[in-house]
CSV table of C-alpha atoms and ligand atoms in Angstrom, one decimal:
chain,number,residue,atom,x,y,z
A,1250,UNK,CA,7.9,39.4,-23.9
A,1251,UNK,CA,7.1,35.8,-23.5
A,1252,UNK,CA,5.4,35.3,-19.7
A,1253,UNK,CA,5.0,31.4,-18.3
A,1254,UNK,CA,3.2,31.2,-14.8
A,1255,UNK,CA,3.0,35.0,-14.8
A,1256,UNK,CA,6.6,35.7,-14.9
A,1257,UNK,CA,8.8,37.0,-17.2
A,1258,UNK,CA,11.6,35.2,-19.5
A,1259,UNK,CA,13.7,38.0,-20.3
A,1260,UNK,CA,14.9,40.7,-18.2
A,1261,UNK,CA,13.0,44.1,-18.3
A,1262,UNK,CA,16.5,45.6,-17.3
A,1263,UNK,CA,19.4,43.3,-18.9
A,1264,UNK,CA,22.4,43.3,-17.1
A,1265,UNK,CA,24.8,45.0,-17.7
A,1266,UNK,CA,27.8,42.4,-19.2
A,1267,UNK,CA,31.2,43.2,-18.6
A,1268,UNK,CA,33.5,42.2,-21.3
A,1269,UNK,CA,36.5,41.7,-19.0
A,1270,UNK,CA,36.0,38.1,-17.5
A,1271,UNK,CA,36.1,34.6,-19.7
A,1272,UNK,CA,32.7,33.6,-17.2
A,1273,UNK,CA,31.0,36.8,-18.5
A,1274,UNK,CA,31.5,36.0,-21.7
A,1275,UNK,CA,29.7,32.8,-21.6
A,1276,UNK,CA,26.7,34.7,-19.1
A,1277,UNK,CA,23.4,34.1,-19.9
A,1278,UNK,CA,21.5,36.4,-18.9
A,1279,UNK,CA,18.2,35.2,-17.0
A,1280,UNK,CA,16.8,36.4,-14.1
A,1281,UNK,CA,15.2,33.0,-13.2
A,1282,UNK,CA,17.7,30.2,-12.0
A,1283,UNK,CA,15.5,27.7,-10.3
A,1284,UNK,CA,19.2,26.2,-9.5
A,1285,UNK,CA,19.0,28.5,-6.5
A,1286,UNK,CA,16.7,26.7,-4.4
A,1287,UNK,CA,18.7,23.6,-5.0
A,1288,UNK,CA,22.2,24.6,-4.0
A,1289,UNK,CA,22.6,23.2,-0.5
A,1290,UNK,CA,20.7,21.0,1.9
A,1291,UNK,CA,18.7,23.5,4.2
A,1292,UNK,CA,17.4,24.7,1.1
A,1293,UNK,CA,16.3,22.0,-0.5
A,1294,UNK,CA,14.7,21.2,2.6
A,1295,UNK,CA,13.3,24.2,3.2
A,1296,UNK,CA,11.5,24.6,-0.3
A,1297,UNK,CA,10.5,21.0,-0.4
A,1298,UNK,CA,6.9,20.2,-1.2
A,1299,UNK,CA,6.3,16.7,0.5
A,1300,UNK,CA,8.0,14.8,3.2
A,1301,UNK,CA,7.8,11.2,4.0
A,1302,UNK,CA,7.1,10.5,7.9
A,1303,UNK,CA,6.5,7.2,9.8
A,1304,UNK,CA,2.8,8.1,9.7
A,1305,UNK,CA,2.6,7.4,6.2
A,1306,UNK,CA,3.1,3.9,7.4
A,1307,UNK,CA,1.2,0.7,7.4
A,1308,UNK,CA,3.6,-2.4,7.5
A,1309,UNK,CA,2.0,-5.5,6.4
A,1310,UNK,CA,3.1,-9.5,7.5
A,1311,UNK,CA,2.7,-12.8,6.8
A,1312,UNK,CA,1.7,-15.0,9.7
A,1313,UNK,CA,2.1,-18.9,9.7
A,1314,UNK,CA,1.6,-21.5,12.0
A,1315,UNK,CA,3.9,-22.5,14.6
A,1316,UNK,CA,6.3,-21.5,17.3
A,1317,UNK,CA,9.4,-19.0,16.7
A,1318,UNK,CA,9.1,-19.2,12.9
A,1319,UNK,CA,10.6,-16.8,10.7
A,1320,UNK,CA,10.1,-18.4,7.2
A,1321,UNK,CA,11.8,-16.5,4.2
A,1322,UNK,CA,9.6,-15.9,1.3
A,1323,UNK,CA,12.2,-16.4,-1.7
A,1324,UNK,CA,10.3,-13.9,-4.1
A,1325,UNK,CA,10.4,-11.3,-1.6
A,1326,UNK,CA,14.1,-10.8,0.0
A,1327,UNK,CA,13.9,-9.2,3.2
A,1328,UNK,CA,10.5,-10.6,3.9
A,1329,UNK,CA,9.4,-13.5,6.4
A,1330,UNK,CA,6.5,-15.3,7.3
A,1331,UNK,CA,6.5,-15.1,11.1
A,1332,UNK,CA,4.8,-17.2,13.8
A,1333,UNK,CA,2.6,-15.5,16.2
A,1334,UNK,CA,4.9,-14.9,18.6
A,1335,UNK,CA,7.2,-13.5,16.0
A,1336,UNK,CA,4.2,-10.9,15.3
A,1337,UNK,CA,3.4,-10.0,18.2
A,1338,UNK,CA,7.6,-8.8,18.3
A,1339,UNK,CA,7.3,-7.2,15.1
A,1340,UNK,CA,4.3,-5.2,16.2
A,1341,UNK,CA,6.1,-4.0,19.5
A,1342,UNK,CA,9.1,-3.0,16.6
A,1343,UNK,CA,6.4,-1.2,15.0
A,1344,UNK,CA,5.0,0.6,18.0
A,1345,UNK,CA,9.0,1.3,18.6
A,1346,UNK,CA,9.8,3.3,15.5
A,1347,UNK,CA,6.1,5.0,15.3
A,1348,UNK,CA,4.6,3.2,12.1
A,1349,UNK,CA,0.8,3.6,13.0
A,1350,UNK,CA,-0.9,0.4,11.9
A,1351,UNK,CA,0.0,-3.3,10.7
A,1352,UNK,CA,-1.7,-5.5,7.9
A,1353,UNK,CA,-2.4,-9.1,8.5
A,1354,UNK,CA,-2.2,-12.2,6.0
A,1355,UNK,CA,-2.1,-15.3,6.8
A,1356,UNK,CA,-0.4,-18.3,4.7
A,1357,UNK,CA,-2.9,-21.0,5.5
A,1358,UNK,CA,-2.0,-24.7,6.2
A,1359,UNK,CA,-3.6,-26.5,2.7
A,1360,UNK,CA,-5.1,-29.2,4.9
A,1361,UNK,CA,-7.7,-26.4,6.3
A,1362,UNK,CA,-8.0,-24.8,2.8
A,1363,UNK,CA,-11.3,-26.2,1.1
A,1364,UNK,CA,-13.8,-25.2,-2.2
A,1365,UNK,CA,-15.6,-22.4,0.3
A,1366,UNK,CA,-13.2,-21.1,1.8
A,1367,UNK,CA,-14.6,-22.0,5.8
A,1368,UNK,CA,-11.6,-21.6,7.3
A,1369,UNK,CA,-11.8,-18.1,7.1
A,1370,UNK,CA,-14.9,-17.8,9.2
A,1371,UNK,CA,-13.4,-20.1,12.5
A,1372,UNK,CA,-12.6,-17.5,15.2
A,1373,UNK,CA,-9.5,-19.3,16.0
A,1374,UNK,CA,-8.4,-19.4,13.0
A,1375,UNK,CA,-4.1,-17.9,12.5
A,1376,UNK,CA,-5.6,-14.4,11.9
A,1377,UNK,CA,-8.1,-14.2,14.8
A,1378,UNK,CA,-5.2,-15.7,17.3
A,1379,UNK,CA,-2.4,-12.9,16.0
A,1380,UNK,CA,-4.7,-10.1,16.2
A,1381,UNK,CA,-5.4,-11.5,19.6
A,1382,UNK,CA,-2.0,-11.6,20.8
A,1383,UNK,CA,-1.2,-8.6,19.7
A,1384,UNK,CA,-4.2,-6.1,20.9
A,1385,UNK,CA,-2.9,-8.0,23.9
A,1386,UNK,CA,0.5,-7.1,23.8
A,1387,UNK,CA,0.9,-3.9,21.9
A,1388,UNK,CA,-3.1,-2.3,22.0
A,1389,UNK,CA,-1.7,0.9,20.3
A,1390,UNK,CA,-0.6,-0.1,17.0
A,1391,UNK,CA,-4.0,-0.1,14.8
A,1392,UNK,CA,-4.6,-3.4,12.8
A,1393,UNK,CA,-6.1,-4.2,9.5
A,1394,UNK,CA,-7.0,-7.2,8.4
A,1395,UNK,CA,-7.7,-8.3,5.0
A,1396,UNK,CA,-10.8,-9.4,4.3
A,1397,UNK,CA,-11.3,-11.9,1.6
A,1398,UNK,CA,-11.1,-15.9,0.7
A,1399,UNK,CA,-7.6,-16.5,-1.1
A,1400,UNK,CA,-5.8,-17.4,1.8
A,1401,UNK,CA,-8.4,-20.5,2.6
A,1402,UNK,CA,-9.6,-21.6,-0.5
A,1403,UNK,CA,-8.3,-24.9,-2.0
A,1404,UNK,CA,-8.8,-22.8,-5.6
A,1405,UNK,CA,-7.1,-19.4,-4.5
A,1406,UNK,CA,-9.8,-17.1,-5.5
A,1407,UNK,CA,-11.3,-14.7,-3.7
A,1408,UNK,CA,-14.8,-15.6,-3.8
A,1409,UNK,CA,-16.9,-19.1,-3.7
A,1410,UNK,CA,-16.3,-20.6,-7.2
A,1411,UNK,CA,-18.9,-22.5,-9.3
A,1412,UNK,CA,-18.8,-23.8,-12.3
A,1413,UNK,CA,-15.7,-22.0,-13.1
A,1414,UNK,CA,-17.5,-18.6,-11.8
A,1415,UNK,CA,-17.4,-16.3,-8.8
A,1416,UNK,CA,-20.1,-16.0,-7.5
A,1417,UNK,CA,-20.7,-11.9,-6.2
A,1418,UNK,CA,-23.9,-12.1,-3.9
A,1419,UNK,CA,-23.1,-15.3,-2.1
A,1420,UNK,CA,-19.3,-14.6,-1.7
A,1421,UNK,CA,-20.4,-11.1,-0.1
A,1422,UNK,CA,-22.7,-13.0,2.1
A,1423,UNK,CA,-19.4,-15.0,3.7
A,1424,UNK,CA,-17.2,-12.1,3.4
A,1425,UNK,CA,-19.4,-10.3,6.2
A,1426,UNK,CA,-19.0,-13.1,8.4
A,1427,UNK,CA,-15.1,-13.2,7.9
A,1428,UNK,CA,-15.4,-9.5,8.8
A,1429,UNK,CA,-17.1,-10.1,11.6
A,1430,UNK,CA,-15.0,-12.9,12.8
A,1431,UNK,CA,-12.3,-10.4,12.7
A,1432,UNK,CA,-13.6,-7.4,14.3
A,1433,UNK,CA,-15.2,-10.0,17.3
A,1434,UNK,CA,-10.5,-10.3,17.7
A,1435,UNK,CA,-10.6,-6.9,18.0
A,1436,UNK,CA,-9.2,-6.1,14.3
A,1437,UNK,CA,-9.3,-2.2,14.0
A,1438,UNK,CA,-9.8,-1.7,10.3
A,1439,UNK,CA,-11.8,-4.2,7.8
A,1440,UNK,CA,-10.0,-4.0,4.6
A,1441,UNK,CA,-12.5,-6.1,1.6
A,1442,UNK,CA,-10.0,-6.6,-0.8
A,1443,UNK,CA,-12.2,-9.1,-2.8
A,1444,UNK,CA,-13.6,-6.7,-5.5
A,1445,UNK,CA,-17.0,-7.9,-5.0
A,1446,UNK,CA,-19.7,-5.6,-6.0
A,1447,UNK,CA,-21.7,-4.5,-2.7
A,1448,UNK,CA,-19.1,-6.0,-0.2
A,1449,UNK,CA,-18.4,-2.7,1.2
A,1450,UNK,CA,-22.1,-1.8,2.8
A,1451,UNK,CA,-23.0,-5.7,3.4
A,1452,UNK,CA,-19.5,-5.2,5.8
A,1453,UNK,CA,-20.7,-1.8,7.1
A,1454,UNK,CA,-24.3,-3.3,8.2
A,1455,UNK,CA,-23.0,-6.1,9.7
A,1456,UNK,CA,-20.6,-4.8,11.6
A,1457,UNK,CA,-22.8,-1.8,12.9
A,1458,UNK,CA,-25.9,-4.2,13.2
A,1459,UNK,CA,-23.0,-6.4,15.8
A,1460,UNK,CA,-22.0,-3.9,17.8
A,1461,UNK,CA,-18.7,-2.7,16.0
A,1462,UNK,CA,-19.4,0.5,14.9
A,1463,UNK,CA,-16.1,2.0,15.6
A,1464,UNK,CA,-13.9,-1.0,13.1
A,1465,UNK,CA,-12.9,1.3,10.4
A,1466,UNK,CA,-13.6,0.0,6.6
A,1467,UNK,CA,-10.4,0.6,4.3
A,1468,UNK,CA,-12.1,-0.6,1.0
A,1469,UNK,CA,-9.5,-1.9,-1.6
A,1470,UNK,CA,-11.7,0.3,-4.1
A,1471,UNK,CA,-9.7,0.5,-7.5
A,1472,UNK,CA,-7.9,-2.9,-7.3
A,1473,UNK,CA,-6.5,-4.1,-10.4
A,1474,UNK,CA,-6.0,-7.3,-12.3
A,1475,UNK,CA,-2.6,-7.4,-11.7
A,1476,UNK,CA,0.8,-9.3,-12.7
A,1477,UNK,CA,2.4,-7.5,-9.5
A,1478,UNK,CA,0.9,-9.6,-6.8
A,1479,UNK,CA,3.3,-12.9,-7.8
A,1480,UNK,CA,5.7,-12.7,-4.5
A,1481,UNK,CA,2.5,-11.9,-2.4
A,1482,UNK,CA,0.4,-15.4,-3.9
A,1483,UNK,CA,4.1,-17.3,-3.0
A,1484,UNK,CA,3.9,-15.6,0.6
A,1485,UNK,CA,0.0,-16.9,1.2
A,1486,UNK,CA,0.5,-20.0,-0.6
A,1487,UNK,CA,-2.5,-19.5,-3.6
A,1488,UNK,CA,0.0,-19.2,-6.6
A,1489,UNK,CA,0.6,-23.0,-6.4
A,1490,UNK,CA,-3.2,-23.7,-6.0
A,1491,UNK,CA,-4.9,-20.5,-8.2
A,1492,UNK,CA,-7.2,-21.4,-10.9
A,1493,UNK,CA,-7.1,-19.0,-13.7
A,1494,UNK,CA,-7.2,-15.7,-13.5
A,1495,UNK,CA,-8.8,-12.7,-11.6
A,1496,UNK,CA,-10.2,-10.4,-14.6
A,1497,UNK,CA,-13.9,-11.5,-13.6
A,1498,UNK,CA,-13.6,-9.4,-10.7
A,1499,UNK,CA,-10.5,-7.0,-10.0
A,1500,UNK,CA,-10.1,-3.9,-12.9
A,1501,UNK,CA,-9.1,-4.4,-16.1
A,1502,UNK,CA,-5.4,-1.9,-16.7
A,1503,UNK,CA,-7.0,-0.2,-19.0
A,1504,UNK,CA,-9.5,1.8,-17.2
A,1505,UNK,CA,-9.4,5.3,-15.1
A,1506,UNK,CA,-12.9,6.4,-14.9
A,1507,UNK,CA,-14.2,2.7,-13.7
A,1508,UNK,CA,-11.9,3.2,-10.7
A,1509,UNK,CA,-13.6,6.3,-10.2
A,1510,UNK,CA,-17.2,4.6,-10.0
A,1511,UNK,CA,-15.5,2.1,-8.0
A,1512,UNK,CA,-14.8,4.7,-5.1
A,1513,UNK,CA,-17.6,6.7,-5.3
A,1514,UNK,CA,-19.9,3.7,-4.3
A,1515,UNK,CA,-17.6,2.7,-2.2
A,1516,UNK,CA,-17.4,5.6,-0.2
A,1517,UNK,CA,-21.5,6.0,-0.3
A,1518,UNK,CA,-21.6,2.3,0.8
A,1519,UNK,CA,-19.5,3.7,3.8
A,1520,UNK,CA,-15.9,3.0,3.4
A,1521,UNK,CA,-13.9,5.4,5.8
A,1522,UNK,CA,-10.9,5.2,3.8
A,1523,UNK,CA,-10.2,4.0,0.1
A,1524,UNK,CA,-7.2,2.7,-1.3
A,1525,UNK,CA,-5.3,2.4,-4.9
A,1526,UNK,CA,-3.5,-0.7,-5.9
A,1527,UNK,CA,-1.2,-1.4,-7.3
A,1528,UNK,CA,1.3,1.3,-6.2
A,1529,UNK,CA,3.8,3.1,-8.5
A,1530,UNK,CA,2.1,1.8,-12.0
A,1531,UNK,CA,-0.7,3.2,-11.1
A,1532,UNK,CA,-0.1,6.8,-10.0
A,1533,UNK,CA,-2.5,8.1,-12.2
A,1534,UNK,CA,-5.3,7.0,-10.8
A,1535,UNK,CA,-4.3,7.5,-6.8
A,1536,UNK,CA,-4.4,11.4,-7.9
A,1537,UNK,CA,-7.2,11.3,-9.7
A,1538,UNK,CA,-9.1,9.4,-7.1
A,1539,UNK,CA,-7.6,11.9,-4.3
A,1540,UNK,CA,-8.6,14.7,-6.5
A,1541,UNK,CA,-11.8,13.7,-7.0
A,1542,UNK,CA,-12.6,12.5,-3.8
A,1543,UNK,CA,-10.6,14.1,-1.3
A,1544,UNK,CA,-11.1,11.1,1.3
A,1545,UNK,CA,-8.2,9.4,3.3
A,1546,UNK,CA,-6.6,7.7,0.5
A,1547,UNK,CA,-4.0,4.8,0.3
A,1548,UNK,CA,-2.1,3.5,-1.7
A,1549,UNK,CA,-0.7,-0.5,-1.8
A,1550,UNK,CA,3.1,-0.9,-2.8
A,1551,UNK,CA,2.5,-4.2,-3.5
A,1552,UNK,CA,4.4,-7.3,-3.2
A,1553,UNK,CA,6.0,-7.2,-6.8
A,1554,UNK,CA,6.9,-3.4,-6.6
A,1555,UNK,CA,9.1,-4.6,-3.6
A,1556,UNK,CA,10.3,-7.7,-5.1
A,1557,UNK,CA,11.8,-5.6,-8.0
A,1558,UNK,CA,13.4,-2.5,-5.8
A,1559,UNK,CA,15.0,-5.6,-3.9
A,1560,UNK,CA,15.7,-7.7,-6.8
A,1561,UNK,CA,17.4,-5.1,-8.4
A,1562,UNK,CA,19.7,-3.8,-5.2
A,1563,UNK,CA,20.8,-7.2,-4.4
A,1564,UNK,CA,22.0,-7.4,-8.2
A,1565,UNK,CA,24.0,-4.0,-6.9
A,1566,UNK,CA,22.1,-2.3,-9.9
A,1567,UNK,CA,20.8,0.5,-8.1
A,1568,UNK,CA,20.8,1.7,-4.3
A,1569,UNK,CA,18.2,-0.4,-2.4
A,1570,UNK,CA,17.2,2.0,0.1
A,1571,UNK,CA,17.3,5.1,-1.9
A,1572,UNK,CA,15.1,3.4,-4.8
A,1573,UNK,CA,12.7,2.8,-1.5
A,1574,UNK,CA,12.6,6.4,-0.3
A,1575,UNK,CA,11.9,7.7,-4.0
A,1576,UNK,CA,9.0,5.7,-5.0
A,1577,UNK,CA,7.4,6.1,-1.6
A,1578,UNK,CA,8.3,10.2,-2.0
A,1579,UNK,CA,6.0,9.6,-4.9
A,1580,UNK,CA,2.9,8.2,-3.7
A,1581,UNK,CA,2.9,11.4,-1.4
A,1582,UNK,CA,3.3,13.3,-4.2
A,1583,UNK,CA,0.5,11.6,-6.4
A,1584,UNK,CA,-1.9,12.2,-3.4
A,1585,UNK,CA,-1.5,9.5,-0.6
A,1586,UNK,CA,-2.3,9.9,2.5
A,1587,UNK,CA,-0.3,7.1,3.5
A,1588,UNK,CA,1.3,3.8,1.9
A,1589,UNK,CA,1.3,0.0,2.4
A,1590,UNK,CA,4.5,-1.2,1.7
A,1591,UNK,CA,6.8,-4.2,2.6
A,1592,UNK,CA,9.4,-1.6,3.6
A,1593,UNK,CA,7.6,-0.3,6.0
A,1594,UNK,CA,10.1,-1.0,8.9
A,1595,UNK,CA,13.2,-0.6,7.0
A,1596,UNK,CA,11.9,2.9,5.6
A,1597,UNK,CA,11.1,3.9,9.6
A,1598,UNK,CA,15.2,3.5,10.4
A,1599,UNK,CA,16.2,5.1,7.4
A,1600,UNK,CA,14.1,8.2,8.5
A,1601,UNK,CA,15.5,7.9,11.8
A,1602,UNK,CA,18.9,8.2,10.7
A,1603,UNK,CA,17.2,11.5,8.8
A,1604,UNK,CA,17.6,9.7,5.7
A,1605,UNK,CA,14.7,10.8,3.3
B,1396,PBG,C1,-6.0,-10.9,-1.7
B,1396,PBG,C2,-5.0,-9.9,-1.8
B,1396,PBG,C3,-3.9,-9.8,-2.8
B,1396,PBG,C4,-3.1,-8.8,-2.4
B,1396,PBG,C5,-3.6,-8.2,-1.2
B,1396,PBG,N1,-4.8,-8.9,-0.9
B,1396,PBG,C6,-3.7,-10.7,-3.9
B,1396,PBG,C7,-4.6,-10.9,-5.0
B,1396,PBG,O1,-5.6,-10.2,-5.1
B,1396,PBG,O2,-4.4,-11.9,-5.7
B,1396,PBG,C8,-1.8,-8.4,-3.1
B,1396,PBG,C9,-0.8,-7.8,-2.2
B,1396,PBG,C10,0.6,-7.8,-2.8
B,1396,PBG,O3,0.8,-8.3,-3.9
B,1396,PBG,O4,1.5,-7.3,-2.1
B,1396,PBG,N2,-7.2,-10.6,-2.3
């Protein structure tokens, strides 16, 4: 008798068949019918393996100068840039429908953006005043900040550019004081999204060595060179202005175990939670990494993922907010411990209404 997972294919005892019905005729005769399980709602809820909650959460924005802005970004329907006081209103809707923490970006007037990026170190700069305003307003919804120079360099990389190269030592050297610029607003969790080598423990020393010991480090620690942050360069401004290409520093798509080396140092440089991105092409590696690792682990739906789920239901070619629930149902799946994702506050209504 053939045995898969330990149970049997064929009946020890067939059934007996009776000849009298048309159904019976057509019978098979299996003792396993997964289809069970599946028959009604209760029980698909009760044997269900992974629920989506507003905890998985973390909803990030686009700030902009200004008063009472709400700018559309055209590559990402849905999606605005907001003024500050616009934020501050989005965070209290965040702290309304329970989604945890909120991401910061900020599209940078070009006039401040320069070769080194400086902007990124003033303490007033956009960032600095929303995460003011809104620790102000709305203290318990956590904020992360990205840390890196894209939004304020006049080149769009991430790092201090010479002679058409990034440099790693000197970039990390600035990207602690952007960190620190951000923690002195009272950002909660430093996210180094800049894929420089060492960036992770420079950030942890300076911030311990300043007094923030408790900002949280969410290192974007298998980031990959990838196609799928178009709608999030429009959003910030840096596709118009980006020289080249990326491939110097974030991974190359063809790699797993160099997103594994990439975690483990940064997790012995300190990082407190590590993150996967992109999202849904890169599943693989968000189990593997959780696998491996078994540390808080994130995953980034990024701004192209959500420009194609919304590209696609505005064409009427699938269901918007069911396509939404299913690929965030399968970062949990993969591993995640939670998810950033442009949909963050349309997911948290659809879960209200006990859609999931
Ligand atoms: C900046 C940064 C990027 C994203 C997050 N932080 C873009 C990039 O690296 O070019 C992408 C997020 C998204 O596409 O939604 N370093």
């Amino acid at each position: 008798m053939a045995i898969k997972f330990g149970r049997p294919l064929e009946r020890v005892h067939p059934l007996p068949v009776g000849p009298e019905s048309a159904a019976a005729e057509h019978r098979l005769d299996l003792a396993v019918r997964p289809r069970r399980n599946r028959r009604t709602e209760w029980t698909r809820r009760l044997v269900r393996e992974h629920v989506l909650t507003t905890d998985d959460l973390i909803w990030p924005l686009f700030v902009v100068d200004g008063v009472n802005v709400r700018a559309p970004v055209d590559s990402m329907p849905g999606v605005a840039r907001l003024s500050v006081d616009q934020a501050v209103r989005a965070a209290e809707q965040a702290a309304k429908v329970t989604i945890p923490c909120i991401a910061l970006v900020p599209y940078t007037d070009p006039a401040k953006r320069d070769e080194a990026g400086s902007e990124g170190l003033s303490a007033d700069n956009l960032v600095c005043r929303t995460v003011r305003a809104i620790k102000k307003e709305v203290p318990e919804v956590g904020i992360l900040c990205d840390v890196a120079l894209d939004p304020y360099t006049s080149h769009g990389h991430d790092g201090l550019l010479r002679d058409g190269i990034i440099l790693n030592d000197e970039t990390v050297a600035v990207l602690v004081r952007q960190a620190l610029v951000q923690a002195g607003a009272g950002c909660d969790i430093i996210a180094p999204s800049d894929m420089m080598d060492g960036r992770v423990g420079a950030i942890r020393a300076g911030l311990d060595a300043n007094g923030f010991g408790d900002v949280q480090i969410m290192a974007y620690a298998a980031k990959y060179a990838s196609a799928f942050y178009g709608p999030y360069r429009d959003a910030i401004g840096s596709n118009a202005t980006l020289v080249g290409d990326k491939r110097t520093y974030q991974m190359d798509p063809g790699n797993t175990d160099e997103a594994l080396r990439e975690v483990e140092l940064d997790i012995a440089e300190g990082a407190d939670m590590v993150m996967v991105k992109p999202g849904l092409p890169y599943l693989d590696i968000l189990a593997r990494v959780k696998q491996t690792f078994g540390m808080p682990t994130f995953a980034y739906q990024v701004s192209g993922e959500y420009a194609m789920i919304m590209a696609a239901a505005g064409n009427g070619w699938l269901e918007g907010d069911k396509a939404m629930i299913e690929s965030l149902i399968a970062f949990k799946r993969a591993g995640a411990d939670g998810v950033l994702t442009y949909f963050a506050e349309r997911v948290a209504e659809q879960l209200r209404k006990g859609h999931a």
